[in-house]
mmCIF file of C-alpha atoms in Angstrom:
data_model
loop_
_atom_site.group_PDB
_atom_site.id
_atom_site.type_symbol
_atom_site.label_atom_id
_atom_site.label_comp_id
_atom_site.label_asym_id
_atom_site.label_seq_id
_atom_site.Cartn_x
_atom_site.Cartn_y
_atom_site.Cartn_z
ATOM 1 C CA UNK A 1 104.628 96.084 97.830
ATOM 2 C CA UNK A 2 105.515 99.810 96.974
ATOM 3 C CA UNK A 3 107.624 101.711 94.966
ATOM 4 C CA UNK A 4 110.591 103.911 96.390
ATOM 5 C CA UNK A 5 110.033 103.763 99.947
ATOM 6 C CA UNK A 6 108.536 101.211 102.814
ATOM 7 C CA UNK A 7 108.680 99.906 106.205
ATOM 8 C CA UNK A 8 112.024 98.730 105.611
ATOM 9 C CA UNK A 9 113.731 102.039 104.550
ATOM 10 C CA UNK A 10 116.461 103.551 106.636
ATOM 11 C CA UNK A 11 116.369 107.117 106.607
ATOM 12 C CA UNK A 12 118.608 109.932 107.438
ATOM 13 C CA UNK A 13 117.106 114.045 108.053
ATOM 14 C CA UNK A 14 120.127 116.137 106.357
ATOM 15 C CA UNK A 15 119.297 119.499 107.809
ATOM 16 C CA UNK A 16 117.977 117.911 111.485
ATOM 17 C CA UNK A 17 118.586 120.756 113.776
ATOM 18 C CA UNK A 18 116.935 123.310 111.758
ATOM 19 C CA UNK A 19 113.411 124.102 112.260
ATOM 20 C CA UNK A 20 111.813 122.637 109.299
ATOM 21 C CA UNK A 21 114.304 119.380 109.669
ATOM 22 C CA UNK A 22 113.346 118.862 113.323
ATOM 23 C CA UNK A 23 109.923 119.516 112.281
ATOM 24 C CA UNK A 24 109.541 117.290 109.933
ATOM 25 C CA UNK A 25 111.891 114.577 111.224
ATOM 26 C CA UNK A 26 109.345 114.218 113.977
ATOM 27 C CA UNK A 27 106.010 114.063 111.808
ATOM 28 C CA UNK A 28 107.892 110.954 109.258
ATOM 29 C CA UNK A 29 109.090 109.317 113.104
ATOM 30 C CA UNK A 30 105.660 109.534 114.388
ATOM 31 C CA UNK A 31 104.169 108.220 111.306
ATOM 32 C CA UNK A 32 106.744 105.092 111.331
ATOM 33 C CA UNK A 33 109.053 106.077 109.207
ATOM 34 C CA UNK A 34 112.303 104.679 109.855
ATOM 35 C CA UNK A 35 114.452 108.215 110.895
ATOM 36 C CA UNK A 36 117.428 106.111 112.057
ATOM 37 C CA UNK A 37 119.704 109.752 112.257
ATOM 38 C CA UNK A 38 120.454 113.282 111.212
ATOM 39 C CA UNK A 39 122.918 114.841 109.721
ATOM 40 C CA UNK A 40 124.218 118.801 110.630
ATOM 41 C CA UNK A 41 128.079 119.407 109.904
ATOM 42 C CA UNK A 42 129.141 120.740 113.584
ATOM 43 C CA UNK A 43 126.627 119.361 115.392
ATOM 44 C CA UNK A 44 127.640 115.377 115.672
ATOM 45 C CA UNK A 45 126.431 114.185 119.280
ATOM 46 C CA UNK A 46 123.364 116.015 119.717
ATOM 47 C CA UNK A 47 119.940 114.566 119.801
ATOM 48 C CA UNK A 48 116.785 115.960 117.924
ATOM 49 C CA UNK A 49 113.266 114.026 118.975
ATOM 50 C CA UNK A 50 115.568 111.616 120.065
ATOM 51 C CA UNK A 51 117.267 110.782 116.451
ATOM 52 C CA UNK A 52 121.133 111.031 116.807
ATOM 53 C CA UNK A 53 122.647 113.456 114.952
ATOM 54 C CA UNK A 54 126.301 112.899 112.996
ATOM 55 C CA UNK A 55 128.687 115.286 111.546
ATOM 56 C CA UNK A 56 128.674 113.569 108.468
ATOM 57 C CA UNK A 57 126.258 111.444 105.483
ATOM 58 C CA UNK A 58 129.722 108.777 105.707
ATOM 59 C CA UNK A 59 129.436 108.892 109.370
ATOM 60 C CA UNK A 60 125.570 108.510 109.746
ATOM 61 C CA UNK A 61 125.341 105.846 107.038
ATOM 62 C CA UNK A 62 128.327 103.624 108.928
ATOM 63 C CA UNK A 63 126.893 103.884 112.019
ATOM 64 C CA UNK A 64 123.169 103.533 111.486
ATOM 65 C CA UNK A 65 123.084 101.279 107.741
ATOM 66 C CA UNK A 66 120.609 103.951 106.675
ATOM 67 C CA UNK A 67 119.818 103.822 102.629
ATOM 68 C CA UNK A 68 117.689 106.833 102.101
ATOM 69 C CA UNK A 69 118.062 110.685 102.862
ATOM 70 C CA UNK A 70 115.855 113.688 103.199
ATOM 71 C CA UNK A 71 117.181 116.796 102.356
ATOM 72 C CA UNK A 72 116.188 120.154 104.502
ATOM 73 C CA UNK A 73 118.944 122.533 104.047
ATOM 74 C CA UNK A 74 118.206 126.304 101.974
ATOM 75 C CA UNK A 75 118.865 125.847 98.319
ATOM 76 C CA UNK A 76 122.338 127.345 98.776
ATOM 77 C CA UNK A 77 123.376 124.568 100.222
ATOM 78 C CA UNK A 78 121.370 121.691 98.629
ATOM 79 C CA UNK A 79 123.353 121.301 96.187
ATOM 80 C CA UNK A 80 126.444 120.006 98.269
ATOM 81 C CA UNK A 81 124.013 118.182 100.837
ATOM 82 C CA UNK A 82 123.053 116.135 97.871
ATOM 83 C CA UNK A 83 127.276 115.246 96.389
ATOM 84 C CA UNK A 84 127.131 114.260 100.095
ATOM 85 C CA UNK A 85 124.927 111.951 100.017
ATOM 86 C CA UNK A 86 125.153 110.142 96.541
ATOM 87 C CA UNK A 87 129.042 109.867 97.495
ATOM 88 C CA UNK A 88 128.214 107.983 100.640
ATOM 89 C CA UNK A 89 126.160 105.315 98.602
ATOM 90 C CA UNK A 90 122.874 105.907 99.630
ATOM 91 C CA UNK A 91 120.204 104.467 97.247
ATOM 92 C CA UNK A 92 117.333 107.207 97.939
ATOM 93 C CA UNK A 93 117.901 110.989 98.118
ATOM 94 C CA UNK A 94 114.758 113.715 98.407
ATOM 95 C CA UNK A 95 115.585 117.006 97.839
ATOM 96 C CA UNK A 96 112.800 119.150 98.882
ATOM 97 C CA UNK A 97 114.726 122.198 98.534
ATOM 98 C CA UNK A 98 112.908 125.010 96.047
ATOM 99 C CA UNK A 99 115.274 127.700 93.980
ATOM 100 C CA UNK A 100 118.518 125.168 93.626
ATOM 101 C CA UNK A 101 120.193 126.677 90.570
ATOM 102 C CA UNK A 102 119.365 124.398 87.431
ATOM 103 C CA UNK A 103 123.048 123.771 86.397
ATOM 104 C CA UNK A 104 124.016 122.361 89.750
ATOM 105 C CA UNK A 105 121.293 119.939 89.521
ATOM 106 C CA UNK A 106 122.471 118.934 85.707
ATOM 107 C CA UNK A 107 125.960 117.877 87.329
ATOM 108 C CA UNK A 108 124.682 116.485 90.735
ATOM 109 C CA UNK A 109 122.235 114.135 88.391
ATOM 110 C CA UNK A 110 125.399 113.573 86.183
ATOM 111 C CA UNK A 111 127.635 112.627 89.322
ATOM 112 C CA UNK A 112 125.241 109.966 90.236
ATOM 113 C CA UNK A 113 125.522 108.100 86.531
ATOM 114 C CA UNK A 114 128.979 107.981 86.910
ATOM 115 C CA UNK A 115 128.724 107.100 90.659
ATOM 116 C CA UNK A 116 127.895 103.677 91.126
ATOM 117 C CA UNK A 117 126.308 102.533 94.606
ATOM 118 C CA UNK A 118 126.492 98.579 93.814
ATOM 119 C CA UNK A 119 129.639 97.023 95.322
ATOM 120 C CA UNK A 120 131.817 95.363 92.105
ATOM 121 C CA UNK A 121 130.689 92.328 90.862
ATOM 122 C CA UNK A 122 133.398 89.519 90.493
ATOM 123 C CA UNK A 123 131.720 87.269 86.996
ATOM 124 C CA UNK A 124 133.985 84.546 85.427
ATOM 125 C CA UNK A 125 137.241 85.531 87.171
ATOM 126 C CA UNK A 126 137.115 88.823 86.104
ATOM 127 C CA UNK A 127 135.937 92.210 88.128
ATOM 128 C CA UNK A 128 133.278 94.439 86.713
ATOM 129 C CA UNK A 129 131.712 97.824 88.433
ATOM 130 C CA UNK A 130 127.884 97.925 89.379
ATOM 131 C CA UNK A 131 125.385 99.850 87.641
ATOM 132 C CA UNK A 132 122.785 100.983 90.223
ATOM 133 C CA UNK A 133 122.886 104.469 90.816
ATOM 134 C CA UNK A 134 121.483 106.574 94.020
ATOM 135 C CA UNK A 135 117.656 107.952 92.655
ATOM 136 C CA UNK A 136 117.310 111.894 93.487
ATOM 137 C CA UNK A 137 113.892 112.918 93.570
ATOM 138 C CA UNK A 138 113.322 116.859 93.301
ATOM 139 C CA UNK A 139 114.478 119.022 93.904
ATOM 140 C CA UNK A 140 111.672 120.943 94.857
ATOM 141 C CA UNK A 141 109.410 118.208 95.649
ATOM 142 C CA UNK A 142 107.305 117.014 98.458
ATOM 143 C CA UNK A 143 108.822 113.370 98.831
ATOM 144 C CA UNK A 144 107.148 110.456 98.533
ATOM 145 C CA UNK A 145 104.892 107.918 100.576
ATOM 146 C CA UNK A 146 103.697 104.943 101.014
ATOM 147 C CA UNK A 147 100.702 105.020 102.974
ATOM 148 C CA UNK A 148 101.128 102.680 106.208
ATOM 149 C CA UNK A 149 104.663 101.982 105.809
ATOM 150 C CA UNK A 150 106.919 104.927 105.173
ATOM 151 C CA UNK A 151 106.919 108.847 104.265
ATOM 152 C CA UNK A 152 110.209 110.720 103.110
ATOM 153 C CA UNK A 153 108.185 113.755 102.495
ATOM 154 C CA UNK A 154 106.337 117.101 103.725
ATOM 155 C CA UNK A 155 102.559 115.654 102.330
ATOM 156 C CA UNK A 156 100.358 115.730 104.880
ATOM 157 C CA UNK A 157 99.652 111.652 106.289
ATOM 158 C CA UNK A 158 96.002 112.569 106.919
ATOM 159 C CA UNK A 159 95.349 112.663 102.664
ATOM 160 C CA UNK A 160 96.461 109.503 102.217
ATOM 161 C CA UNK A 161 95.727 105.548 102.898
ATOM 162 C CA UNK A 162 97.060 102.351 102.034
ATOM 163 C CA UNK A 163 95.497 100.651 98.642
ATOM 164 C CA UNK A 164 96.100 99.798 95.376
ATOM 165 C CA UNK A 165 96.579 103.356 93.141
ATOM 166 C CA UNK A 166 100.003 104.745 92.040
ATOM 167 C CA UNK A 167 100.431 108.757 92.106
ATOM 168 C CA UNK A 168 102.740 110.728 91.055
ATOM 169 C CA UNK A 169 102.606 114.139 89.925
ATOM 170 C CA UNK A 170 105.044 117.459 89.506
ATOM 171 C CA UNK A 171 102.673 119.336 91.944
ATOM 172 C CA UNK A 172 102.556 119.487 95.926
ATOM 173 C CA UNK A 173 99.128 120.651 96.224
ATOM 174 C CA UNK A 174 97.458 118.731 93.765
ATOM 175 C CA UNK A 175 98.944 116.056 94.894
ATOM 176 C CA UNK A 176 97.498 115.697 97.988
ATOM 177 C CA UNK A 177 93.861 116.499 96.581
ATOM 178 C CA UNK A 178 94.197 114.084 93.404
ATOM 179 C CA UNK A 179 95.227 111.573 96.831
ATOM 180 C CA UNK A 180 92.004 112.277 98.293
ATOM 181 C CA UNK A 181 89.699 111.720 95.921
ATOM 182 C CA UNK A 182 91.380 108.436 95.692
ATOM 183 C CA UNK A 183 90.612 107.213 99.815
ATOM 184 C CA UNK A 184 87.658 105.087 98.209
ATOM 185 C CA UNK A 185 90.794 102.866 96.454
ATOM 186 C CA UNK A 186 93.602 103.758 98.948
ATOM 187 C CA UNK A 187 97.340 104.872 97.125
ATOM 188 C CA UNK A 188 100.495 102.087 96.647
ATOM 189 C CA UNK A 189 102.627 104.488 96.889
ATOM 190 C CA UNK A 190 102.577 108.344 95.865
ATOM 191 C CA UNK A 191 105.291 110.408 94.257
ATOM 192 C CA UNK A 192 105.866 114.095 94.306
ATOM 193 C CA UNK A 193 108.532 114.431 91.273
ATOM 194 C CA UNK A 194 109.099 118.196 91.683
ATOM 195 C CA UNK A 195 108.172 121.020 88.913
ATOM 196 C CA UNK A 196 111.679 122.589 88.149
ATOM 197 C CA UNK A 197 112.968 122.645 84.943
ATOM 198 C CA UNK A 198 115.795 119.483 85.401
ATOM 199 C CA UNK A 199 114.432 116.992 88.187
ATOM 200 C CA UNK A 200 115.970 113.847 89.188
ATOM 201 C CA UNK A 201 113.150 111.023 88.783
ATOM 202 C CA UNK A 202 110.623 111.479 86.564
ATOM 203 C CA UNK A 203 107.215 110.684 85.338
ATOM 204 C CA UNK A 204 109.244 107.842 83.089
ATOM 205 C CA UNK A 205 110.801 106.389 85.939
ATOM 206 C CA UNK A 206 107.778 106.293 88.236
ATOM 207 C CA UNK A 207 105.806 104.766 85.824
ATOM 208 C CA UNK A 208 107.855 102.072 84.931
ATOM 209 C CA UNK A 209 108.189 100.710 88.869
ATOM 210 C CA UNK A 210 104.464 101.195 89.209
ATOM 211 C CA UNK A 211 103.932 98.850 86.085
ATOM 212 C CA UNK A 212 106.103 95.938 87.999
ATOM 213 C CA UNK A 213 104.502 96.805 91.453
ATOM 214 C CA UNK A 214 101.716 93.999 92.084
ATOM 215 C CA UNK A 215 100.225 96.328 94.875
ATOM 216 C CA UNK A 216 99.277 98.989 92.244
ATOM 217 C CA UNK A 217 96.154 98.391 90.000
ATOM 218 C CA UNK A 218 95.987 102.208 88.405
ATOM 219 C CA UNK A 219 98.273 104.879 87.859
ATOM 220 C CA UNK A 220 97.530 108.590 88.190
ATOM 221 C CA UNK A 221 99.190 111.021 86.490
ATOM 222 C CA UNK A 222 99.290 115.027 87.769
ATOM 223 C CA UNK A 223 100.845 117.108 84.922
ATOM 224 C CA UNK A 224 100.772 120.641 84.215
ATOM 225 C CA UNK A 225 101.739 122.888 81.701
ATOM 226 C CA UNK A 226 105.241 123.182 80.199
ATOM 227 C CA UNK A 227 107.647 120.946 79.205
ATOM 228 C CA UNK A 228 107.461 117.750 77.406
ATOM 229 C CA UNK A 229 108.057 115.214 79.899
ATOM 230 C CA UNK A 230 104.055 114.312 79.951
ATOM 231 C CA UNK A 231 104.037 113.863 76.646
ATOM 232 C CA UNK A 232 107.047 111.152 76.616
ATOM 233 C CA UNK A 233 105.042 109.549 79.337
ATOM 234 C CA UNK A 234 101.792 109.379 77.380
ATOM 235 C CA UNK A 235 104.019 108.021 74.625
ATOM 236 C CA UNK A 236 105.571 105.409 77.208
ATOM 237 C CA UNK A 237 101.761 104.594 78.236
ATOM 238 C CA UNK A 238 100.681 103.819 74.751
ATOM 239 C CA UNK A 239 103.661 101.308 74.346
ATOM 240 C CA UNK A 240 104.229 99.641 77.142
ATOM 241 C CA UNK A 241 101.561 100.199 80.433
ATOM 242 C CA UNK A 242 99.594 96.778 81.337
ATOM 243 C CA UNK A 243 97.287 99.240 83.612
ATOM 244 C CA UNK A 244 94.989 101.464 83.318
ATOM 245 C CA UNK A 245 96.157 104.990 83.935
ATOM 246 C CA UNK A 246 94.473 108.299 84.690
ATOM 247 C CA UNK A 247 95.709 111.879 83.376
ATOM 248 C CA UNK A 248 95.179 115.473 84.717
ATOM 249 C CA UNK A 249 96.923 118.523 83.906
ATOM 250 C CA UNK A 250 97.056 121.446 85.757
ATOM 251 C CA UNK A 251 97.243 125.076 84.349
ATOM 252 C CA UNK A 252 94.498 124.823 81.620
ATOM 253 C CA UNK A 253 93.715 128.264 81.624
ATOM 254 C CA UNK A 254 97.207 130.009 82.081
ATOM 255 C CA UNK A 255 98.288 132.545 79.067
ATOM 256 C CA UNK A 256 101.492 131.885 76.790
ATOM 257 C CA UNK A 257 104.615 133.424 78.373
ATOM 258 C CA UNK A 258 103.506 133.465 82.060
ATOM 259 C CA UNK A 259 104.987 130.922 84.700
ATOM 260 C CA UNK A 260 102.454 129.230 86.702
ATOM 261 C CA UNK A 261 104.113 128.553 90.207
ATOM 262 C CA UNK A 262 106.627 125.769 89.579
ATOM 263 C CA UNK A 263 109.856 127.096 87.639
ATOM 264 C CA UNK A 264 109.147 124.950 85.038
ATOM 265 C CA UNK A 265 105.238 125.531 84.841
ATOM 266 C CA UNK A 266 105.269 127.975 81.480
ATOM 267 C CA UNK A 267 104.080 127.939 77.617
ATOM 268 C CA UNK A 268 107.066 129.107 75.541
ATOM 269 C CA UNK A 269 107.015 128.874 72.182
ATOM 270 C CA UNK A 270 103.633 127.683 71.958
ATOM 271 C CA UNK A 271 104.621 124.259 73.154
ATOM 272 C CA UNK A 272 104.164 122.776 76.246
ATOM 273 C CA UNK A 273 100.522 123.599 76.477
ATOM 274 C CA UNK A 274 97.666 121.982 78.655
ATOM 275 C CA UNK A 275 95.844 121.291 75.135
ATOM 276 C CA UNK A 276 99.007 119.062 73.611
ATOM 277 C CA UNK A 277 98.945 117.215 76.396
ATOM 278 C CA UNK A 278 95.220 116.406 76.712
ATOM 279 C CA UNK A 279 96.042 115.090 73.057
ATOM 280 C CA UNK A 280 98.451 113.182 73.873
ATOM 281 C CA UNK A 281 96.828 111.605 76.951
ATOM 282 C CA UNK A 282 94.112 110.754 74.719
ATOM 283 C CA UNK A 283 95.963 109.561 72.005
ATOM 284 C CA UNK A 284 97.525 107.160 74.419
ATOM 285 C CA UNK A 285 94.401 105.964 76.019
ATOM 286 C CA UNK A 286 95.121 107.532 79.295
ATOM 287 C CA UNK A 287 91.989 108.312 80.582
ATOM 288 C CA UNK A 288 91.704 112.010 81.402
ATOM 289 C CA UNK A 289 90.828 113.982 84.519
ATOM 290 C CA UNK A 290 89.409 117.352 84.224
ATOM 291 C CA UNK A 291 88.521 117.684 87.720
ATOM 292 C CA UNK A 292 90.269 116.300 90.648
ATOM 293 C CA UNK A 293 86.633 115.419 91.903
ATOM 294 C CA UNK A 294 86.164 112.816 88.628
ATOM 295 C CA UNK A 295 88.778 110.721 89.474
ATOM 296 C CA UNK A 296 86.997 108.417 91.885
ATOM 297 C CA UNK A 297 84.288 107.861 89.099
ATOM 298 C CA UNK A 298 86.782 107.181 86.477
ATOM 299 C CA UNK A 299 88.673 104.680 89.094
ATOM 300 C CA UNK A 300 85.634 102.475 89.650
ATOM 301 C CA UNK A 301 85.237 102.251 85.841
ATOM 302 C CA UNK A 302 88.576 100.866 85.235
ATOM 303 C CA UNK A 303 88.937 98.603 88.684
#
């Protein structure tokens, strides 16, 4: 198994006919992705790399049954692109968009708890709504993948393999390194959350599916500075993981009061620091990484 995303997943490219939708619509096709269609409002009948293109997420997901999106549109339009698709039921959205205004993502996140994807459930005569939601992950993220089946993402396929260790991580970059120092074990599934202030799925959520997943045998966590959302997973860790899990957090060196790439990367207050969350990954028995080169060693000492 995987988590998110696998051979099975029907995906739509919102943003096709642009150049980094075409682009990339090709690369997830040619690594066997699923890209059953695209979406660009206008532009319904045209082909891109041979994936039909609608005028509409409603239109694309009638006509094709796809249950996953990919989001390449600029930021100023994200934010619709995304209402779009939670409205027309799909159960996967990644936004990779970067600079979508924090506010709009706070009520596109809330729109999808009160929008429910699962068809009503009839129980003892009576008629109740669903409760699974569509998942956003980002925005400002670089997807997801799970090597040998399926990528909804912009990671490079050559970092990754199929095996038995869970990633996920807020950064791009480090991402794809922390990945390759893991070839010797191979990756379940890895998950580029996004490093903006107000993300859709989180280190919570990713950790919880990779604690059901049988495939996965270790977790790896990429955090960085700012925030508190690695220290609610460290917490989660302590409480409830069955598997061993790796930490390593990025920005151990940056000064209070400067951002550090990601909008969310930044020491205010004196919280959020690389040091707290060392001590919390340690407190929780996550064992930590201090260079992306150590976690191959630390792998073969908990598998």
């Amino acid at each position: 198994m995987s988590i998110l995303v696998d051979e099975n997943t029907r995906v739509l490219v919102q943003g096709i006919t642009g150049r980094d939708g075409a682009f990339h619509a090709r690369a997830m096709k040619e690594y066997g992705t699923q890209v059953v269609g695209g979406v660009t409002p206008g532009k319904g009948g045209q082909t891109v790399e041979g994936i039909p293109v609608f005028d509409s997420v409603a239109e694309a997901v009638r006509k094709t049954g796809a249950d996953a999106s990919i989001i390449f549109v600029p930021a100023a339009y994200a934010t619709d692109a995304m209402y779009e698709a939670v409205d027309a039921g799909l159960k996967l959205v990644v936004c990779i968009a970067e600079g979508v205004p924090t506010l709009d993502v706070v009520r596109v996140l809330d729109f999808c708890e009160r929008r429910s994807v699962s068809p009503p459930r009839v129980t003892g005569g009576s008629t109740t709504s669903g409760t699974a939601r569509t998942r956003i992950l980002g925005p400002n993220c670089p997807g997801v993948i799970s090597p040998g089946k399926a990528k909804l993402g912009i990671m490079p396929a050559a970092s990754f393999k199929p095996g038995c260790v869970g990633v996920v991580s807020r950064s791009g970059t480090l991402t794809y390194e922390i990945a390759a120092n893991t070839g010797e074990f191979g990756q379940s599934s890895v998950v580029g959350i996004g490093g903006d202030p107000v993300i859709g799925t989180t280190f919570l959520d990713c950790l919880e599916m990779f604690n059901e997943d049988p495939q996965t045998r270790a977790i790896v966590i990429v955090g960085e500075i700012g925030g508190t959302d690695e220290e609610r997973a460290a917490a989660w860790v302590k409480k409830n993981c069955r598997k061993p899990v790796l930490g390593f957090i990025a920005g151990q060196t940056a000064p209070e009061g400067k951002r550090m790439g990601h909008a969310g990367a930044i020491i205010a207050g004196g919280s959020g620091t690389a040091a707290d969350k060392i001590k919390a990954f340690e407190a929780a028995g996550i064992r930590v990484v201090h260079e992306p080169q150590e976690t191959a060693e630390l792998l073969r000492a908990v598998l």
